[in-house]
Amino acid sequence: MSEVFQKRVAREQRQAFRRAWFINFLLLYYFCFALSYLVFHFLALEDGITAHSKLLGLYLLLCIVVGYLWSRSPASAGRWMVERTNPVLKGLQKQPSLQKWLRSASGIFSLLLLILTLCLGWILTEMDMRALFSVQGLGGARRIFTSLIKPELGILEMVLEAMVVTIFIALMATILAIPIAFVASFFMARNLMKFSRSALFIYNSLRFIANFTRSVEPLIWAIIFSVWVGIGPFAGMLALMLHSFAALTKLYSEQIENIDRGPLEAIEATGANRIQVVWYAVVPQIILPYLSFTIYRWDINIRMATIIGLVGGGGIGTLLMQYQGLARWHEVGTIIIVIAIVVWIMDYLSARIREAIY
Amino acid sequence: MTPLLEVRSLNKIYDNGVHAIKNISISVNKGEFLGIIGLSGSGKSTLLRCINRLVEPTSGEVLLDQINLTQLPFKEMRQKRRQIGMIFQHFNLIRRKSVLTNVLTGSLGSTSTLRSVCALFEDEARERALEKLQAVGLVDKAQTRADELSGGQQQRVAIARALMQDPELLLADEPVASLDPATSHSVMDYLKKANQEYGKTIVCNLHFLSIVRQYATRVIALKAGEIVYTGAATEIDAAWFKRIYGEDAKEVEIR
Ligand SMILES: Nc1ncnc2c1ncn2[C@@H]1O[C@H](COP(=O)(O)OP(=O)(O)OP(=O)(O)O)[C@@H](O)[C@H]1O
Ligand SMILES: [Mg+2]
């Protein structure tokens, strides 16, 4: 090994050790938390969380020390995880066979962790087999299912009207989001924006806004907008539009980042300006994928538009919520059937259109 | 006579620390057909791209008609790029657009942004584009999509696109490296035509010495970013060949 490479390896190893220590610490800490929660829960001495917070200091100390000692072993969970993702260390590592690894401490530890997690999950989600199979519960289930399969067709006209509103909510949201997303995507493509510092700043800010917008569910946007502009289709449309905008810019700009650079350079070399370069070298390469993404988005928006109605976004979702609140299960049945048919048709159409494009 | 293009102690060090061209100075007279040869990685493309600043040189000067390009602000550089056509190994056409549109992109530098976005090229530009297509023998294909043409035809469209700029200088980066021998010669013949009939000065990266000997009026050889040979193409003999390409290399004929 050359000296330079040895230094590199040593640096990577030091860094890997610190990371492994941190991961081991987190895993151990989670282990302690889960174990003490379960123990106190079953002994019914004290609430799990309170008991745990009393022992917090002890746990932290224990986990840091044990985590440190443990990360010296190459078989520890942390080391294993870190070395797997490090190109240099992974290359140098002798791959332990799966059985060996399972027998090692980290294998047993992982298994314990999995079991603990399942137990904890059982308690926290209040799983209760008696509720699922009680006589009373089964009776309720039978009542609702029999009503659902005997839909009340008297309200069909009203349901269809609401469905049309929902379809248009999705349509407007998609159509209005397209031009904004289209323009924004060019500013969010790294390969077009790395020419200067201020351009990169715009790139990063737009990315942040879009990522934030996207990470908030449209359901929550619908709640926000229904307070802002009042309950109804407009609120639902705004919520969907915002989310579509964020989702589309991400897909669009990734597409731009994957284009062939050749034509870009060729057009640049002719002395064309930035807008001309984008228009002639970038746009022709992205237009078909854009179309495909957009149709896919419209497909998603139809589904989301029904859900958004549940929290006051108007259309068929709102109608569904009203009848469900009145426990009128025959009417609810009608609505569900209409939704299912429409979603199925849209699904089919959008798949066919996207097939035709490619 | 003052040279059309002068490169003075040009250096390029890439961000990853590779010193791709080292202190290169060349001067090219009007009407010359300069061939650049050298092994893969010797810096041929880098040198060419530094001339029209597709790659920003680290230091040194590039003078076109006595004007230093390396110091120009970007807007003026764009103006200058109109005088420098470029041809690439992989043609770099816009695949989904017609051949005519591809040739018309050569005139983007002199078309306003609004007009070009609406694809409203001047009638005069359309006429000229067809004329250039005529010159490379592809006027019948004007309305065909670029990706429906063969490699050789695509490269001829690229030549027409470069001619459309009416440049003084043509840079060609291995224009025939992805073509078969027969097609290579036909494409090189069109470059020669541009050189002799239209009087374009040409700087061309090439792989095969036989092609260099046949077309270039002068040749420089690069090795690891430095010039190791300058002179007439016909004078590169076996000894020089070994110096440029290394001891083990054997010359391949391509006819
Ligand atoms: N964008 C880049 N970033 C970093 N290094 C680069 C870049 N482009 C080229 N290089 C390096 O610069 C050196 C010269 O590359 P260049 O492409 O100019 O060679 P070339 O003579 O054109 O080779 P070829 O015949 O393979 O095209 C090479 O070592 C290459 O790895
Ligand atoms: Mg090259």
Tab-separated table of N, CA and C in Angstrom, chain A residues 164-283:
chain	number	residue	atom	x	y	z
A	164	VAL	N	-68.327	15.041	-10.846
A	164	VAL	CA	-67.851	15.951	-11.890
A	164	VAL	C	-67.044	17.084	-11.250
A	165	VAL	N	-67.558	17.617	-10.139
A	165	VAL	CA	-66.812	18.671	-9.440
A	165	VAL	C	-65.428	18.160	-9.072
A	166	THR	N	-65.354	16.953	-8.524
A	166	THR	CA	-64.064	16.384	-8.118
A	166	THR	C	-63.118	16.246	-9.308
A	167	ILE	N	-63.656	15.749	-10.420
A	167	ILE	CA	-62.806	15.597	-11.606
A	167	ILE	C	-62.258	16.955	-12.036
A	168	PHE	N	-63.107	17.979	-11.960
A	168	PHE	CA	-62.631	19.300	-12.371
A	168	PHE	C	-61.656	19.900	-11.368
A	169	ILE	N	-61.816	19.569	-10.090
A	169	ILE	CA	-60.816	20.007	-9.108
A	169	ILE	C	-59.454	19.471	-9.524
A	170	ALA	N	-59.418	18.177	-9.839
A	170	ALA	CA	-58.151	17.561	-10.247
A	170	ALA	C	-57.635	18.180	-11.537
A	171	LEU	N	-58.552	18.407	-12.474
A	171	LEU	CA	-58.153	18.951	-13.772
A	171	LEU	C	-57.548	20.342	-13.624
A	172	MET	N	-58.266	21.209	-12.903
A	172	MET	CA	-57.775	22.578	-12.733
A	172	MET	C	-56.440	22.582	-12.001
A	173	ALA	N	-56.362	21.771	-10.940
A	173	ALA	CA	-55.119	21.729	-10.165
A	173	ALA	C	-53.960	21.324	-11.065
A	174	THR	N	-54.184	20.319	-11.913
A	174	THR	CA	-53.100	19.856	-12.780
A	174	THR	C	-52.746	20.925	-13.802
A	175	ILE	N	-53.780	21.446	-14.491
A	175	ILE	CA	-53.514	22.400	-15.572
A	175	ILE	C	-52.828	23.659	-15.050
A	176	LEU	N	-53.300	24.154	-13.896
A	176	LEU	CA	-52.693	25.384	-13.379
A	176	LEU	C	-51.284	25.138	-12.851
A	177	ALA	N	-51.024	23.912	-12.392
A	177	ALA	CA	-49.684	23.639	-11.853
A	177	ALA	C	-48.650	23.491	-12.963
A	178	ILE	N	-49.106	23.055	-14.148
A	178	ILE	CA	-48.144	22.754	-15.224
A	178	ILE	C	-47.243	23.947	-15.586
A	179	PRO	N	-47.827	25.118	-15.960
A	179	PRO	CA	-46.919	26.196	-16.396
A	179	PRO	C	-45.970	26.655	-15.294
A	180	ILE	N	-46.462	26.726	-14.060
A	180	ILE	CA	-45.585	27.164	-12.967
A	180	ILE	C	-44.452	26.161	-12.791
A	181	ALA	N	-44.816	24.880	-12.757
A	181	ALA	CA	-43.804	23.840	-12.563
A	181	ALA	C	-42.828	23.822	-13.727
A	182	PHE	N	-43.361	24.024	-14.934
A	182	PHE	CA	-42.514	24.000	-16.128
A	182	PHE	C	-41.429	25.065	-16.026
A	183	VAL	N	-41.846	26.285	-15.737
A	183	VAL	CA	-40.866	27.371	-15.655
A	183	VAL	C	-39.899	27.132	-14.497
A	184	ALA	N	-40.472	26.767	-13.331
A	184	ALA	CA	-39.624	26.599	-12.150
A	184	ALA	C	-38.598	25.489	-12.334
A	185	SER	N	-38.953	24.445	-13.101
A	185	SER	CA	-38.056	23.290	-13.195
A	185	SER	C	-36.701	23.654	-13.794
A	186	PHE	N	-36.684	24.643	-14.698
A	186	PHE	CA	-35.403	25.028	-15.280
A	186	PHE	C	-34.497	25.667	-14.238
A	187	PHE	N	-35.120	26.363	-13.283
A	187	PHE	CA	-34.319	26.999	-12.239
A	187	PHE	C	-33.930	25.995	-11.157
A	188	MET	N	-34.534	24.805	-11.222
A	188	MET	CA	-34.234	23.806	-10.203
A	188	MET	C	-33.393	22.660	-10.747
A	189	ALA	N	-32.834	22.851	-11.947
A	189	ALA	CA	-31.971	21.820	-12.520
A	189	ALA	C	-30.524	22.233	-12.309
A	190	ARG	N	-29.781	21.391	-11.618
A	190	ARG	CA	-28.427	21.748	-11.242
A	190	ARG	C	-27.538	22.032	-12.455
A	191	ASN	N	-27.709	21.213	-13.484
A	191	ASN	CA	-26.807	21.384	-14.633
A	191	ASN	C	-27.021	22.706	-15.370
A	192	LEU	N	-28.190	23.309	-15.205
A	192	LEU	CA	-28.403	24.612	-15.850
A	192	LEU	C	-28.049	25.762	-14.921
A	193	MET	N	-28.002	25.497	-13.613
A	193	MET	CA	-27.889	26.596	-12.650
A	193	MET	C	-26.522	26.692	-11.991
A	194	LYS	N	-25.568	25.857	-12.404
A	194	LYS	CA	-24.297	25.903	-11.682
A	194	LYS	C	-23.330	26.918	-12.274
A	195	PHE	N	-23.833	27.778	-13.189
A	195	PHE	CA	-22.909	28.707	-13.835
A	195	PHE	C	-22.485	29.865	-12.953
A	196	SER	N	-23.254	30.166	-11.895
A	196	SER	CA	-22.783	31.228	-11.007
A	196	SER	C	-23.330	31.021	-9.601
A	197	ARG	N	-22.770	31.769	-8.665
A	197	ARG	CA	-23.151	31.643	-7.278
A	197	ARG	C	-24.602	32.037	-7.044
A	198	SER	N	-25.017	33.170	-7.667
A	198	SER	CA	-26.385	33.639	-7.426
A	198	SER	C	-27.391	32.667	-8.034
A	199	ALA	N	-27.009	32.056	-9.165
A	199	ALA	CA	-27.897	31.067	-9.771
A	199	ALA	C	-28.055	29.864	-8.844
A	200	LEU	N	-26.952	29.456	-8.240
A	200	LEU	CA	-27.013	28.322	-7.309
A	200	LEU	C	-27.854	28.659	-6.092
A	201	PHE	N	-27.807	29.934	-5.688
A	201	PHE	CA	-28.629	30.358	-4.548
A	201	PHE	C	-30.106	30.211	-4.894
A	202	ILE	N	-30.486	30.684	-6.086
A	202	ILE	CA	-31.877	30.535	-6.526
A	202	ILE	C	-32.247	29.057	-6.570
A	203	TYR	N	-31.332	28.257	-7.124
A	203	TYR	CA	-31.557	26.815	-7.222
A	203	TYR	C	-31.852	26.215	-5.842
A	204	ASN	N	-30.987	26.572	-4.880
A	204	ASN	CA	-31.153	25.989	-3.549
A	204	ASN	C	-32.428	26.459	-2.858
A	205	SER	N	-32.750	27.759	-3.009
A	205	SER	CA	-33.959	28.259	-2.336
A	205	SER	C	-35.205	27.610	-2.929
A	206	LEU	N	-35.240	27.534	-4.269
A	206	LEU	CA	-36.415	26.926	-4.906
A	206	LEU	C	-36.554	25.463	-4.502
A	207	ARG	N	-35.420	24.769	-4.471
A	207	ARG	CA	-35.426	23.368	-4.050
A	207	ARG	C	-36.018	23.247	-2.653
A	208	PHE	N	-35.576	24.138	-1.771
A	208	PHE	CA	-36.046	24.071	-0.383
A	208	PHE	C	-37.558	24.266	-0.331
A	209	ILE	N	-38.030	25.309	-1.021
A	209	ILE	CA	-39.471	25.588	-1.010
A	209	ILE	C	-40.246	24.387	-1.548
A	210	ALA	N	-39.789	23.856	-2.670
A	210	ALA	CA	-40.510	22.740	-3.287
A	210	ALA	C	-40.486	21.505	-2.386
A	211	ASN	N	-39.322	21.234	-1.800
A	211	ASN	CA	-39.234	20.065	-0.925
A	211	ASN	C	-40.153	20.197	0.271
A	212	PHE	N	-40.174	21.402	0.835
A	212	PHE	CA	-41.047	21.628	1.993
A	212	PHE	C	-42.506	21.440	1.586
A	213	THR	N	-42.889	22.109	0.493
A	213	THR	CA	-44.276	22.018	0.023
A	213	THR	C	-44.675	20.573	-0.225
A	214	ARG	N	-43.760	19.824	-0.785
A	214	ARG	CA	-44.080	18.455	-1.133
A	214	ARG	C	-44.190	17.563	0.099
A	215	SER	N	-43.381	17.887	1.112
A	215	SER	CA	-43.386	17.004	2.272
A	215	SER	C	-44.623	17.216	3.141
A	216	VAL	N	-45.327	18.322	2.943
A	216	VAL	CA	-46.601	18.494	3.646
A	216	VAL	C	-47.693	17.864	2.787
A	217	GLU	N	-48.434	16.950	3.376
A	217	GLU	CA	-49.446	16.223	2.612
A	217	GLU	C	-50.523	17.165	2.081
A	218	PRO	N	-51.073	16.876	0.905
A	218	PRO	CA	-52.147	17.704	0.358
A	218	PRO	C	-53.335	17.796	1.313
A	219	LEU	N	-53.513	16.740	2.126
A	219	LEU	CA	-54.603	16.752	3.100
A	219	LEU	C	-54.458	17.929	4.069
A	220	ILE	N	-53.219	18.166	4.460
A	220	ILE	CA	-52.960	19.264	5.403
A	220	ILE	C	-53.079	20.610	4.703
A	221	TRP	N	-52.602	20.661	3.460
A	221	TRP	CA	-52.787	21.905	2.702
A	221	TRP	C	-54.276	22.216	2.567
A	222	ALA	N	-55.084	21.163	2.366
A	222	ALA	CA	-56.528	21.373	2.210
A	222	ALA	C	-57.118	21.962	3.487
A	223	ILE	N	-56.653	21.483	4.633
A	223	ILE	CA	-57.147	22.040	5.902
A	223	ILE	C	-56.777	23.516	5.990
A	224	ILE	N	-55.516	23.810	5.632
A	224	ILE	CA	-55.054	25.203	5.692
A	224	ILE	C	-55.890	26.091	4.762
A	225	PHE	N	-56.063	25.628	3.528
A	225	PHE	CA	-56.781	26.459	2.561
A	225	PHE	C	-58.270	26.562	2.879
A	226	SER	N	-58.833	25.519	3.529
A	226	SER	CA	-60.264	25.615	3.835
A	226	SER	C	-60.502	26.653	4.931
A	227	VAL	N	-59.479	26.943	5.725
A	227	VAL	CA	-59.591	28.048	6.679
A	227	VAL	C	-59.399	29.373	5.949
A	228	TRP	N	-58.477	29.354	5.002
A	228	TRP	CA	-58.093	30.568	4.283
A	228	TRP	C	-59.216	31.049	3.354
A	229	VAL	N	-59.672	30.179	2.426
A	229	VAL	CA	-60.671	30.618	1.446
A	229	VAL	C	-62.051	30.032	1.724
A	230	GLY	N	-62.196	29.290	2.810
A	230	GLY	CA	-63.490	28.690	3.129
A	230	GLY	C	-63.592	27.286	2.566
A	231	ILE	N	-64.409	26.463	3.253
A	231	ILE	CA	-64.581	25.078	2.816
A	231	ILE	C	-65.200	25.044	1.433
A	232	GLY	N	-64.738	24.139	0.591
A	232	GLY	CA	-65.323	24.020	-0.740
A	232	GLY	C	-64.302	23.624	-1.776
A	233	PRO	N	-64.755	23.477	-3.009
A	233	PRO	CA	-63.874	23.010	-4.083
A	233	PRO	C	-62.645	23.898	-4.291
A	234	PHE	N	-62.799	25.197	-4.091
A	234	PHE	CA	-61.666	26.095	-4.326
A	234	PHE	C	-60.500	25.739	-3.412
A	235	ALA	N	-60.810	25.504	-2.138
A	235	ALA	CA	-59.758	25.136	-1.181
A	235	ALA	C	-59.080	23.845	-1.623
A	236	GLY	N	-59.884	22.868	-2.037
A	236	GLY	CA	-59.326	21.593	-2.472
A	236	GLY	C	-58.431	21.761	-3.684
A	237	MET	N	-58.898	22.602	-4.632
A	237	MET	CA	-58.132	22.822	-5.846
A	237	MET	C	-56.779	23.453	-5.519
A	238	LEU	N	-56.805	24.458	-4.645
A	238	LEU	CA	-55.549	25.130	-4.278
A	238	LEU	C	-54.570	24.153	-3.646
A	239	ALA	N	-55.097	23.330	-2.734
A	239	ALA	CA	-54.231	22.376	-2.042
A	239	ALA	C	-53.579	21.424	-3.041
A	240	LEU	N	-54.393	20.908	-3.938
A	240	LEU	CA	-53.864	19.963	-4.924
A	240	LEU	C	-52.888	20.631	-5.865
A	241	MET	N	-53.190	21.871	-6.239
A	241	MET	CA	-52.331	22.581	-7.167
A	241	MET	C	-50.942	22.770	-6.558
A	242	LEU	N	-50.937	23.195	-5.315
A	242	LEU	CA	-49.663	23.443	-4.647
A	242	LEU	C	-48.835	22.164	-4.590
A	243	HIS	N	-49.497	21.087	-4.216
A	243	HIS	CA	-48.765	19.836	-4.096
A	243	HIS	C	-48.311	19.331	-5.463
A	244	SER	N	-49.183	19.479	-6.458
A	244	SER	CA	-48.801	19.046	-7.812
A	244	SER	C	-47.617	19.849	-8.302
A	245	PHE	N	-47.650	21.138	-8.040
A	245	PHE	CA	-46.540	21.990	-8.459
A	245	PHE	C	-45.226	21.454	-7.893
A	246	ALA	N	-45.237	21.171	-6.585
A	246	ALA	CA	-44.003	20.717	-5.946
A	246	ALA	C	-43.564	19.360	-6.493
A	247	ALA	N	-44.536	18.475	-6.671
A	247	ALA	CA	-44.173	17.138	-7.152
A	247	ALA	C	-43.688	17.186	-8.593
A	248	LEU	N	-44.374	17.994	-9.417
A	248	LEU	CA	-43.993	18.066	-10.828
A	248	LEU	C	-42.615	18.701	-11.010
A	249	THR	N	-42.330	19.769	-10.260
A	249	THR	CA	-41.011	20.392	-10.444
A	249	THR	C	-39.911	19.392	-10.139
A	250	LYS	N	-40.139	18.567	-9.145
A	250	LYS	CA	-39.093	17.586	-8.819
A	250	LYS	C	-38.866	16.630	-9.997
A	251	LEU	N	-39.955	16.074	-10.497
A	251	LEU	CA	-39.830	15.147	-11.625
A	251	LEU	C	-39.255	15.849	-12.852
A	252	TYR	N	-39.791	17.031	-13.135
A	252	TYR	CA	-39.331	17.793	-14.294
A	252	TYR	C	-37.831	18.082	-14.197
A	253	SER	N	-37.424	18.622	-13.057
A	253	SER	CA	-36.026	19.063	-12.987
A	253	SER	C	-35.080	17.867	-13.003
A	254	GLU	N	-35.510	16.737	-12.448
A	254	GLU	CA	-34.664	15.544	-12.554
A	254	GLU	C	-34.495	15.144	-14.010
A	255	GLN	N	-35.574	15.303	-14.766
A	255	GLN	CA	-35.501	14.986	-16.185
A	255	GLN	C	-34.486	15.887	-16.884
A	256	ILE	N	-34.501	17.160	-16.514
A	256	ILE	CA	-33.546	18.086	-17.129
A	256	ILE	C	-32.118	17.703	-16.767
A	257	GLU	N	-31.952	17.260	-15.524
A	257	GLU	CA	-30.594	16.918	-15.100
A	257	GLU	C	-30.073	15.682	-15.826
A	258	ASN	N	-30.968	14.905	-16.380
A	258	ASN	CA	-30.528	13.690	-17.074
A	258	ASN	C	-30.367	13.849	-18.575
A	259	ILE	N	-30.478	15.070	-19.086
A	259	ILE	CA	-30.426	15.188	-20.542
A	259	ILE	C	-29.011	14.989	-21.053
A	260	ASP	N	-28.947	14.732	-22.375
A	260	ASP	CA	-27.678	14.578	-23.058
A	260	ASP	C	-27.040	15.965	-23.197
A	261	ARG	N	-25.807	16.103	-22.717
A	261	ARG	CA	-25.145	17.409	-22.741
A	261	ARG	C	-24.682	17.819	-24.140
A	262	GLY	N	-24.538	16.852	-25.027
A	262	GLY	CA	-23.988	17.135	-26.352
A	262	GLY	C	-24.677	18.273	-27.086
A	263	PRO	N	-25.989	18.144	-27.336
A	263	PRO	CA	-26.693	19.218	-28.044
A	263	PRO	C	-26.579	20.556	-27.314
A	264	LEU	N	-26.553	20.500	-25.988
A	264	LEU	CA	-26.424	21.722	-25.191
A	264	LEU	C	-25.146	22.465	-25.565
A	265	GLU	N	-24.043	21.718	-25.597
A	265	GLU	CA	-22.758	22.327	-25.944
A	265	GLU	C	-22.771	22.829	-27.383
A	266	ALA	N	-23.382	22.020	-28.261
A	266	ALA	CA	-23.389	22.408	-29.670
A	266	ALA	C	-24.119	23.731	-29.858
A	267	ILE	N	-25.261	23.884	-29.197
A	267	ILE	CA	-26.016	25.126	-29.347
A	267	ILE	C	-25.280	26.278	-28.672
A	268	GLU	N	-24.667	25.995	-27.527
A	268	GLU	CA	-23.864	27.032	-26.861
A	268	GLU	C	-22.766	27.522	-27.797
A	269	ALA	N	-22.148	26.581	-28.500
A	269	ALA	CA	-21.023	26.940	-29.361
A	269	ALA	C	-21.437	27.821	-30.536
A	270	THR	N	-22.731	27.837	-30.875
A	270	THR	CA	-23.137	28.694	-31.988
A	270	THR	C	-23.236	30.161	-31.576
A	271	GLY	N	-23.100	30.427	-30.274
A	271	GLY	CA	-23.229	31.800	-29.799
A	271	GLY	C	-24.642	32.135	-29.373
A	272	ALA	N	-25.468	31.108	-29.174
A	272	ALA	CA	-26.835	31.344	-28.716
A	272	ALA	C	-26.840	31.784	-27.260
A	273	ASN	N	-27.877	32.536	-26.862
A	273	ASN	CA	-27.937	32.950	-25.463
A	273	ASN	C	-28.616	31.873	-24.624
A	274	ARG	N	-28.677	32.093	-23.322
A	274	ARG	CA	-29.118	31.056	-22.404
A	274	ARG	C	-30.540	30.559	-22.714
A	275	ILE	N	-31.432	31.508	-22.993
A	275	ILE	CA	-32.814	31.114	-23.263
A	275	ILE	C	-32.886	30.276	-24.527
A	276	GLN	N	-32.144	30.695	-25.542
A	276	GLN	CA	-32.135	29.939	-26.797
A	276	GLN	C	-31.568	28.541	-26.595
A	277	VAL	N	-30.528	28.444	-25.787
A	277	VAL	CA	-29.941	27.129	-25.515
A	277	VAL	C	-30.980	26.222	-24.870
A	278	VAL	N	-31.680	26.757	-23.865
A	278	VAL	CA	-32.691	25.952	-23.183
A	278	VAL	C	-33.784	25.542	-24.158
A	279	TRP	N	-34.224	26.486	-24.958
A	279	TRP	CA	-35.349	26.216	-25.847
A	279	TRP	C	-35.006	25.192	-26.928
A	280	TYR	N	-33.786	25.279	-27.471
A	280	TYR	CA	-33.443	24.385	-28.574
A	280	TYR	C	-32.746	23.100	-28.137
A	281	ALA	N	-31.998	23.148	-27.050
A	281	ALA	CA	-31.241	21.948	-26.684
A	281	ALA	C	-31.897	21.183	-25.535
A	282	VAL	N	-32.597	21.886	-24.638
A	282	VAL	CA	-33.172	21.201	-23.477
A	282	VAL	C	-34.618	20.785	-23.734
A	283	VAL	N	-35.444	21.737	-24.128
A	283	VAL	CA	-36.881	21.459	-24.253
A	283	VAL	C	-37.198	20.250	-25.152
